[in-house]
Tab-separated table of C-alpha atoms and ligand atoms in Angstrom:
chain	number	residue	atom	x	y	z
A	1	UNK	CA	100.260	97.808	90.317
A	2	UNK	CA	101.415	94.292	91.799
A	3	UNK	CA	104.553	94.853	94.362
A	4	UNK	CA	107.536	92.945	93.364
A	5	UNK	CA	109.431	93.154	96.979
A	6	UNK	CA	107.487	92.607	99.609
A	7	UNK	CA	108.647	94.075	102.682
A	8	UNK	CA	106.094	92.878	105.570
A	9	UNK	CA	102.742	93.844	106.732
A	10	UNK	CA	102.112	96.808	108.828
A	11	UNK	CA	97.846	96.631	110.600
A	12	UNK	CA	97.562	93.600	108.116
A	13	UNK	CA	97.875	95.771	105.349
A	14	UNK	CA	101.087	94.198	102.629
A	15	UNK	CA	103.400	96.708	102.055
A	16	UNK	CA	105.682	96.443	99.140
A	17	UNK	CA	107.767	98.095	96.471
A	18	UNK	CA	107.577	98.049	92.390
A	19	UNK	CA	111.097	97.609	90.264
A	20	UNK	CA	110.612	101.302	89.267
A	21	UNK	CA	110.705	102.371	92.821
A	22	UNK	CA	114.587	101.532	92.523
A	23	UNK	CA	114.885	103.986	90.036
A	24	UNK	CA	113.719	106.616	91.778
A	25	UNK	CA	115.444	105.955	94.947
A	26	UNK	CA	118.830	105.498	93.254
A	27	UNK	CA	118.147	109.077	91.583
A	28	UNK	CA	116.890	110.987	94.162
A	29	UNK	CA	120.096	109.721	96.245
A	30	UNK	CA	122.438	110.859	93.625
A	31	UNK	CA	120.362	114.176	93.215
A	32	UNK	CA	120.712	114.749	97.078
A	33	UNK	CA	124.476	114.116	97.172
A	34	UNK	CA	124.590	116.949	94.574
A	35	UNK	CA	122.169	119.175	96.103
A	36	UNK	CA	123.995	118.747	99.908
A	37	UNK	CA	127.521	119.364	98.184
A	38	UNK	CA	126.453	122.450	96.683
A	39	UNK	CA	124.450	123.774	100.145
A	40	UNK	CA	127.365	122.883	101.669
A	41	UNK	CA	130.603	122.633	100.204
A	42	UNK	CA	132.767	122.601	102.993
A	43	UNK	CA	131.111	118.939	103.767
A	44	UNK	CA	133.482	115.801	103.442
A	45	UNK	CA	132.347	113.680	100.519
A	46	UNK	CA	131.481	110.492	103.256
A	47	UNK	CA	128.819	112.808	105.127
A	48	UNK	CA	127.350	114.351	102.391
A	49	UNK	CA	126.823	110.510	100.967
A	50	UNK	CA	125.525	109.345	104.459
A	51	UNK	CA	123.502	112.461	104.589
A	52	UNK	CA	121.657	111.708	101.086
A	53	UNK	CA	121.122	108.198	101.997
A	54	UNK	CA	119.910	109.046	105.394
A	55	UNK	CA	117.840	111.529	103.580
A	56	UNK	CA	116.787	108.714	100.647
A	57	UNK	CA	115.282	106.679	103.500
A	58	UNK	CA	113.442	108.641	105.650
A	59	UNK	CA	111.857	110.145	102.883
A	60	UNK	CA	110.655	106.781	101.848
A	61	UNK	CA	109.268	106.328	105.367
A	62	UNK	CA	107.221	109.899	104.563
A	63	UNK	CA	105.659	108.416	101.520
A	64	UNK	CA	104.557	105.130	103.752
A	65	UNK	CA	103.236	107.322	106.277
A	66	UNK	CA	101.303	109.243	103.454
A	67	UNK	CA	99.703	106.179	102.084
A	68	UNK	CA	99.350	104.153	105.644
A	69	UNK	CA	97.240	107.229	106.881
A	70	UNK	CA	94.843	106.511	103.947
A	71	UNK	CA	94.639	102.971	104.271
A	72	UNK	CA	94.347	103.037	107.706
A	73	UNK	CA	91.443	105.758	107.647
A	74	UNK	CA	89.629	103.665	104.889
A	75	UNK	CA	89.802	100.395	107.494
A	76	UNK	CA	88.315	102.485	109.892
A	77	UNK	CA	85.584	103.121	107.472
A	78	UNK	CA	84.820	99.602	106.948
A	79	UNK	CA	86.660	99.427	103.645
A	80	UNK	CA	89.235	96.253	102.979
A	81	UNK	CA	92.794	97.497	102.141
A	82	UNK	CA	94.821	94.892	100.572
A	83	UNK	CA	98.459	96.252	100.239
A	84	UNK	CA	100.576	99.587	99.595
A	85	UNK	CA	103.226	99.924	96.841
A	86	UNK	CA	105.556	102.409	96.363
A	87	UNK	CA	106.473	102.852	93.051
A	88	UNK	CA	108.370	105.547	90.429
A	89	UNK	CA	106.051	108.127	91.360
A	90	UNK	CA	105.015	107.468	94.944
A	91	UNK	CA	103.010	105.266	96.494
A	92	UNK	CA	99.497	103.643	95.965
A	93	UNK	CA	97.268	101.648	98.407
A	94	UNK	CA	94.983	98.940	97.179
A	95	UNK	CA	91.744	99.707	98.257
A	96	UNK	CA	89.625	96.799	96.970
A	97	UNK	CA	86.272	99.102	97.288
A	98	UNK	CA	85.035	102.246	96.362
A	99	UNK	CA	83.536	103.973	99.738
A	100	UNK	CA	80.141	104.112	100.296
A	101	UNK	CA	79.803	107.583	101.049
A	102	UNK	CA	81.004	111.539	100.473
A	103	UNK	CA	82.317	112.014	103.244
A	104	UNK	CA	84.226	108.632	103.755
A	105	UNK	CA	85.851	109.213	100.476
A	106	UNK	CA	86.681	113.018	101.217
A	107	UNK	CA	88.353	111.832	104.859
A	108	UNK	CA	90.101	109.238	102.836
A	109	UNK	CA	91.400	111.501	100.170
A	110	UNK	CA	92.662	114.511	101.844
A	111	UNK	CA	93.807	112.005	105.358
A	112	UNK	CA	97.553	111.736	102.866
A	113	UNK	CA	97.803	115.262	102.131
A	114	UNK	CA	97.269	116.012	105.693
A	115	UNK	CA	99.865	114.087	107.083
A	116	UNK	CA	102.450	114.994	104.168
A	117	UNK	CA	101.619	118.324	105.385
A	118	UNK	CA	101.766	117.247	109.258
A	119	UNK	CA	105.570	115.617	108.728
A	120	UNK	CA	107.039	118.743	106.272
A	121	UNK	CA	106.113	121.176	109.069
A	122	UNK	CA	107.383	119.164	111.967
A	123	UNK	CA	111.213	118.913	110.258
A	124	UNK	CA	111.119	122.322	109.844
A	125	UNK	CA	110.086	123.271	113.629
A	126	UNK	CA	112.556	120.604	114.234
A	127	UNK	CA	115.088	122.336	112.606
A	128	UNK	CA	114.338	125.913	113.824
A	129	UNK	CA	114.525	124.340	117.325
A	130	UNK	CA	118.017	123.281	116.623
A	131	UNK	CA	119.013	126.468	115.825
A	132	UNK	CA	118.199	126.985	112.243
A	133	UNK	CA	117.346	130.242	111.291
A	134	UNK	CA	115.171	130.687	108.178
A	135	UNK	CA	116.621	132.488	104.974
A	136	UNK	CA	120.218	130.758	106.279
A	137	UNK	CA	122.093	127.742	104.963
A	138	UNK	CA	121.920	125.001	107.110
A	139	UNK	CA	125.249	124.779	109.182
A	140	UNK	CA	124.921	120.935	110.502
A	141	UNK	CA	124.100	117.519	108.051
A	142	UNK	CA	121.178	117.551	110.350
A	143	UNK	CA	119.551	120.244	109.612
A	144	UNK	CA	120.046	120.419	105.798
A	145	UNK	CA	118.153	116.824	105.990
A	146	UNK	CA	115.331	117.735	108.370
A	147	UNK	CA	114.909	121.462	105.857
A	148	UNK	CA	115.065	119.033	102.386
A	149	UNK	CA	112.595	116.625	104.293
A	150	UNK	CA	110.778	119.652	105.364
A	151	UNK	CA	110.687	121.343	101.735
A	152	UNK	CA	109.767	117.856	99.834
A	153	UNK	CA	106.967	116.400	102.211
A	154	UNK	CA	105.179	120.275	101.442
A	155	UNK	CA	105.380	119.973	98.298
A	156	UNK	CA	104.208	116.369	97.799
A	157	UNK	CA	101.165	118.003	99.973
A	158	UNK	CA	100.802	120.375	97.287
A	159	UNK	CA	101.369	117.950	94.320
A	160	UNK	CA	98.971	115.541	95.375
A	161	UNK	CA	95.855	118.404	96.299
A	162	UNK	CA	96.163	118.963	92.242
A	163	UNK	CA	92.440	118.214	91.681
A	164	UNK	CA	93.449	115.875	88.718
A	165	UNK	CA	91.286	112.229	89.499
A	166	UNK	CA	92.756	110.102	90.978
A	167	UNK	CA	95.503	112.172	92.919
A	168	UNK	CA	94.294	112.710	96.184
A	169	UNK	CA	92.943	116.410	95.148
A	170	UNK	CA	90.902	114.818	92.292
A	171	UNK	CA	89.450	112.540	95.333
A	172	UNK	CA	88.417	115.422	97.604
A	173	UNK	CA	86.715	117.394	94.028
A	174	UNK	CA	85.016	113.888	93.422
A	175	UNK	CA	83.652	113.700	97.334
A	176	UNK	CA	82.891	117.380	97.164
A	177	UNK	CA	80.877	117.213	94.254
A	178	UNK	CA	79.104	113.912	95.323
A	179	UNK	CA	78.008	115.549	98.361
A	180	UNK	CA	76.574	118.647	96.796
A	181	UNK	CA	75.151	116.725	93.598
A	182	UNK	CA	74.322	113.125	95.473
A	183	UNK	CA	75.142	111.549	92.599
A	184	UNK	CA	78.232	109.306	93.020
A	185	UNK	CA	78.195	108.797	88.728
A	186	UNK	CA	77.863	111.933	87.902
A	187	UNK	CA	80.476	113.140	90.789
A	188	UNK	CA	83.208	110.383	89.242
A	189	UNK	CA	82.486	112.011	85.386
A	190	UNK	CA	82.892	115.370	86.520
A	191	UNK	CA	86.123	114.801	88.159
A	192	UNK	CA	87.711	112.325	86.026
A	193	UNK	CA	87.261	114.781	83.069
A	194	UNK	CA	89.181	117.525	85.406
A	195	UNK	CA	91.691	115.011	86.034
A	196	UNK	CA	92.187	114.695	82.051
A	197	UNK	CA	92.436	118.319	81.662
A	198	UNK	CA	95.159	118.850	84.397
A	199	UNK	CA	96.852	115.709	82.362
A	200	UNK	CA	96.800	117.507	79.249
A	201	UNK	CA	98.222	120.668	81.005
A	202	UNK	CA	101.234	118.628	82.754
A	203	UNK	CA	101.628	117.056	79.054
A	204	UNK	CA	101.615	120.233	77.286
A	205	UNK	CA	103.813	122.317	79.683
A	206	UNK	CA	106.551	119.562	79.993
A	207	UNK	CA	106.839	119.027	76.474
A	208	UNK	CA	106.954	123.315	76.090
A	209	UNK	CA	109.490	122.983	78.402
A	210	UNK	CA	111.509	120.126	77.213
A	211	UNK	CA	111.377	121.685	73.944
A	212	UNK	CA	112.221	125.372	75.002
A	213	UNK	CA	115.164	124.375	77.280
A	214	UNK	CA	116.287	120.822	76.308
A	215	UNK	CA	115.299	120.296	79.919
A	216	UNK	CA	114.684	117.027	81.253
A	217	UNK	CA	112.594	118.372	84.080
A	218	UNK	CA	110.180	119.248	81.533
A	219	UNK	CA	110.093	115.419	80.246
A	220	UNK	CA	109.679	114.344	83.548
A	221	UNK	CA	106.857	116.941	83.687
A	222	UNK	CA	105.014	115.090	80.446
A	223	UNK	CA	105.750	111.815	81.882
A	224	UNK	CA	103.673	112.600	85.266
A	225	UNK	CA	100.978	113.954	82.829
A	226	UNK	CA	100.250	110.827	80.700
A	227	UNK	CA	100.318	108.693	83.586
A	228	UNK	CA	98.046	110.899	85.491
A	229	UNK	CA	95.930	110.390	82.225
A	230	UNK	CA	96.261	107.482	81.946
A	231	UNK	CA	94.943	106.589	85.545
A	232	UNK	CA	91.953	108.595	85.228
A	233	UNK	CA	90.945	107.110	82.412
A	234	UNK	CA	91.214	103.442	83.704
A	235	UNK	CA	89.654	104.801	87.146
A	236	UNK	CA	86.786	105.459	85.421
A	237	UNK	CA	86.285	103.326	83.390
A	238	UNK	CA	86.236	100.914	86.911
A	239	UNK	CA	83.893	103.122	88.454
A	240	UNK	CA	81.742	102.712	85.633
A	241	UNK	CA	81.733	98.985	85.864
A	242	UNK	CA	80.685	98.794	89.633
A	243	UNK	CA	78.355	101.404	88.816
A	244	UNK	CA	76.471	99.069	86.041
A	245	UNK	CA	77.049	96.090	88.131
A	246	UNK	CA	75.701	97.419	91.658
A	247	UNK	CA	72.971	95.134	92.907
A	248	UNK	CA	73.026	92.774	90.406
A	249	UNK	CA	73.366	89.098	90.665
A	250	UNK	CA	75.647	86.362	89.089
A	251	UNK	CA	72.561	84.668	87.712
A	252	UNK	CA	72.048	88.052	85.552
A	253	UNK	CA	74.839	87.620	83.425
A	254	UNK	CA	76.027	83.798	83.786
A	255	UNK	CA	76.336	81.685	80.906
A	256	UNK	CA	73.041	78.743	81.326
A	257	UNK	CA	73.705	76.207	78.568
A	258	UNK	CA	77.107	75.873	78.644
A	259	UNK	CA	78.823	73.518	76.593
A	260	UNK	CA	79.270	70.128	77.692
A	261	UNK	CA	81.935	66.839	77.340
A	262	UNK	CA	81.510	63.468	78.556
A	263	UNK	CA	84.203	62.652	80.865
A	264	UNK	CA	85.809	60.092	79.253
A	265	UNK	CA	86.794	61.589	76.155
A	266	UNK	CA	90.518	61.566	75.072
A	267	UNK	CA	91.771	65.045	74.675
A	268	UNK	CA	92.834	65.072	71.491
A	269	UNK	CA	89.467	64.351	70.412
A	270	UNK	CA	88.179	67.343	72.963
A	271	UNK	CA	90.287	69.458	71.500
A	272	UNK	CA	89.588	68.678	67.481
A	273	UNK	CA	86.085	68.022	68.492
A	274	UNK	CA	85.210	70.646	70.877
A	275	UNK	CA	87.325	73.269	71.943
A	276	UNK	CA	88.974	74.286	68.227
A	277	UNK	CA	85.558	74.138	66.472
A	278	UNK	CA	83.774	76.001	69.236
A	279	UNK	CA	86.093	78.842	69.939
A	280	UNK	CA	84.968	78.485	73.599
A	281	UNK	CA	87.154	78.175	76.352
A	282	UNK	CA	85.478	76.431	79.571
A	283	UNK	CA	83.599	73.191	79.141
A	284	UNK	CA	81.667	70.915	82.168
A	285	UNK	CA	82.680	67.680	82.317
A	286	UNK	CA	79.640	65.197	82.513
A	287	UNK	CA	80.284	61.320	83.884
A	288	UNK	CA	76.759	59.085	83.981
A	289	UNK	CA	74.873	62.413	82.868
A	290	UNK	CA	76.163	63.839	86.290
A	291	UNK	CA	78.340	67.179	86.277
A	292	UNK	CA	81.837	66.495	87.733
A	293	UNK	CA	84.077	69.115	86.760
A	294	UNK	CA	85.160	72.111	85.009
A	295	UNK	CA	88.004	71.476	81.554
A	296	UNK	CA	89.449	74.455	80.303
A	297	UNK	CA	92.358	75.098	77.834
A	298	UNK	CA	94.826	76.178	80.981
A	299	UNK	CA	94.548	72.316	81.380
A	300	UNK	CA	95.318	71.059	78.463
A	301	UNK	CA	98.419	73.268	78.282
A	302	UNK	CA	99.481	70.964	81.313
A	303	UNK	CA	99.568	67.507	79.026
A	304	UNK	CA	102.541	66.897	76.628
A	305	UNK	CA	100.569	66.858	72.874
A	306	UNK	CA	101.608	63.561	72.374
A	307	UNK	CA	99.797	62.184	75.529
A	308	UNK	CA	96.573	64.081	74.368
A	309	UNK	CA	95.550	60.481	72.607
A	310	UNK	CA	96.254	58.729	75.655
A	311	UNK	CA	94.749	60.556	78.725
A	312	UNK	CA	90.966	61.569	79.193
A	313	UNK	CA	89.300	64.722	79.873
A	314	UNK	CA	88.159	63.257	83.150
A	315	UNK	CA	91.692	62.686	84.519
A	316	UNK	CA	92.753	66.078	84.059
A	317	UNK	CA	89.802	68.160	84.851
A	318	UNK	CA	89.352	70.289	88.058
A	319	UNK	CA	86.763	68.489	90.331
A	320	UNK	CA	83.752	70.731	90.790
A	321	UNK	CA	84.476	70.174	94.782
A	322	UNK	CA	88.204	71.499	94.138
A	323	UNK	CA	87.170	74.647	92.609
A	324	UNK	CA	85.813	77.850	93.886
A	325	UNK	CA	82.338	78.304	92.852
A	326	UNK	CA	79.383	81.299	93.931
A	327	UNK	CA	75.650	80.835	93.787
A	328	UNK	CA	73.373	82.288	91.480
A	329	UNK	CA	72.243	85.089	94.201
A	330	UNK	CA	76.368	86.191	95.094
A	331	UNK	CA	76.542	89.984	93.781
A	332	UNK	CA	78.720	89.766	90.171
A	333	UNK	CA	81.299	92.863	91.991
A	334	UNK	CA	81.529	90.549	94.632
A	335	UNK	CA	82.318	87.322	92.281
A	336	UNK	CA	84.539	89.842	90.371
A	337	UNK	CA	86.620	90.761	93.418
A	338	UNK	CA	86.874	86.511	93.729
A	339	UNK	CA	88.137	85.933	90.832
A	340	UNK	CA	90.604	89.180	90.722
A	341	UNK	CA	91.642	87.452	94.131
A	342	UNK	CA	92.299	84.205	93.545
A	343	UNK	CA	93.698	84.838	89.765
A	344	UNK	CA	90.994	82.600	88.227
A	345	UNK	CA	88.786	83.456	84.533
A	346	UNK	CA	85.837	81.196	85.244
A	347	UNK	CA	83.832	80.562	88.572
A	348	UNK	CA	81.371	78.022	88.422
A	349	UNK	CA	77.569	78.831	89.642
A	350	UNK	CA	76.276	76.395	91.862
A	351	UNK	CA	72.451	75.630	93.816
A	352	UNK	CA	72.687	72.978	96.241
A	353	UNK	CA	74.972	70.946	94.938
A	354	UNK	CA	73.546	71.442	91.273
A	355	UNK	CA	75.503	73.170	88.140
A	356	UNK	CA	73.541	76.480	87.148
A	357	UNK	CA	76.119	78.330	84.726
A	358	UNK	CA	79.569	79.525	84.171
A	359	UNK	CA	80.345	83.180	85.547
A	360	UNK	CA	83.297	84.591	83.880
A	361	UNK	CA	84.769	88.182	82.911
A	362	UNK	CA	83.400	87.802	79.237
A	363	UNK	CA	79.982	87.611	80.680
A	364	UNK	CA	80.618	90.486	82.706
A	365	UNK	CA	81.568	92.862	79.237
A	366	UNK	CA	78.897	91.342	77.243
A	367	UNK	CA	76.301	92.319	79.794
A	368	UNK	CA	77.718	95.982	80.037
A	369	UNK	CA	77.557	96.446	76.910
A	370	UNK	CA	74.084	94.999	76.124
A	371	UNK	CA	73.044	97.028	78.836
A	372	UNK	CA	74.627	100.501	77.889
A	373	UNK	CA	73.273	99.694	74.355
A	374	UNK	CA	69.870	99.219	76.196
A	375	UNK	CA	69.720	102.375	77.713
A	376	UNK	CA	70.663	104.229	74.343
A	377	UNK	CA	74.640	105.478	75.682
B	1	ZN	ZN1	97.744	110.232	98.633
């Protein structure tokens, strides 16, 4: 989930919002206005509007809080945390690893829930402080915020202790069962296939319920239950990558004899020649039987057609010194996490100066596959 608004870093860590995140906020302001009017209907229309937005936005800063305690916890454990987004359904922080061990990942998991926990009780101490007894309506706009604040940041405790992988609850089953078992694989299957199952149950009871009462709470219900699904599928399916890439080296699945063009080829004959009758996608650009550079079809794209005739592959080509390249040793996750970084398919693999291969996501599937084919899965 990429943020669309960025709204400044907080520890280093870029913290942003989604589109969808408008959405939300825009309905759980109108839902507050309607909630406060009917708590208290003796309220002017102007406070119980200031009230809701008041409300809107330090609920937002809850949800922050929530997902800056885990990404601050997983810094502290040596993990890199690239950015937070809060989105339709909350927030999520981008942590660009997978911990290392149990317990890191139980701290990290159950650190959100905590302080969800942490804030909803301290609005409603707040609140008793200021008079409010409980079992009574709140008789100030203060108070009805700091009980709905109180209420919400409990449940969102709750909600996200489900243990449905990857909510935070899923998370503390996966660490749990990792540190009984010892076996970080098996712990990610076990939990990812809970995960599914509370998915199915969210799916099934909202549509029972959409059905049953025409309620919309119900679809809202389903909706949280295929994403949920969704995201353990796709979670797992990433764990199971790094799993069958862990300790292995770009030189185990780059491509060796990749193809090659001489420099000063025209492009239209690269492309009739070459790339059409090929099918492949990244060629190295040879001058004087020396490598100079990478070509690739994004380049081309650059070039009006009817220059193609005119203009050589050499002209347009990225210089091997201009682009970023690993050696054959760098760890493929960590050439991955380059590429996924930097927005780039193909990362040339050099050795002192000299071309080895081409490292690129295809070579990444091919090799999982060959390999889970291999070992009979
Ligand atoms: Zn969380």
């Amino acid at each position: 989930m990429q943020a669309q608004v960025k709204l400044g870093r907080i520890a280093g860590i870029s913290v942003g919002l989604h589109y969808s995140w408008f959405i939300i906020a825009l309905l759980i302001t109108l839902s507050l206005a309607e909630h406060f009017r009917t708590v208290t209907p003796r309220w002017s229309s102007t406070v119980v509007w200031s009230a809701a937005i008041v409300t809107g936005v330090l609920f937002f800063v809850a949800l922050l809080l929530h997902e800056l305690a885990h990404s601050l916890l997983a810094k502290a454990r040596g993990l890199r945390v690239r950015a937070i987004t809060l989105f339709a359904l909350g927030g999520v922080s981008q942590i660009e690893s997978e911990a290392s061990d149990a317990k890191s990942e139980f701290w990290i998991a159950i650190v959100g829930p905590l302080t969800s926990l942490a804030i909803g009780l301290v609005c409603l101490w707040i609140a008793r402080l200021t008079g409010w007894l409980p079992g009574t309506e709140p008789s100030v706009p203060a108070i009805a915020v700091l009980l709905w604040l109180g209420y919400i940041n409990m449940m969102l405790a709750a909600f996200n202790m489900i243990p449905g992988y990857p909510l935070d609850g899923g998370r503390v089953l996966r660490a749990l069962i990792w540190w009984i078992t010892r076996n970080a694989d098996r712990s990610t299957q076990l939990a990812s296939q809970v995960g599914q199952a509370v998915a199915f149950i969210f799916i099934f009871l909202g549509l029972y319920r959409f059905f049953l009462g025409a309620n919309f709470g119900g679809l809202w219900l389903a909706f949280i239950g295929w994403f949920l699904l969704d995201a353990s599928r796709s979670s797992y399916a990433q764990v199971a990558v790094m799993t069958g890439l862990r300790g292995r080296p770009v030189a185990d699945m780059m491509e060796r004899d990749c193809p090659t063009v001489e420099g000063h080829l025209t492009l239209r004959d690269f492309v009739d020649e070459y790339l059409l009758r090929t099918g492949r996608r990244c060629f190295i650009v040879v001058q004087n039987h020396n490598v100079s550079g990478l070509i690739t079809s994004h380049e081309i794209k650059q070039v009006d057609r009817e220059r193609w005739p005119l203009t050589s592959v050499q002209s347009v080509m990225r210089h091997l010194d201009q682009v970023r390249s690993v050696t054959p040793d760098t760890p493929a996750i960590q050439a991955l996490e380059i590429m996924t970084r930097e927005d780039i398919n193909q990362l040339p693999v050099l050795s002192n100066g000299h071309l080895e291969g081409v490292f690129s996501r295809g070579h990444v599937l091919r090799f999982l596959q060959t390999h889970a084919e291999m070992q009979g899965r």
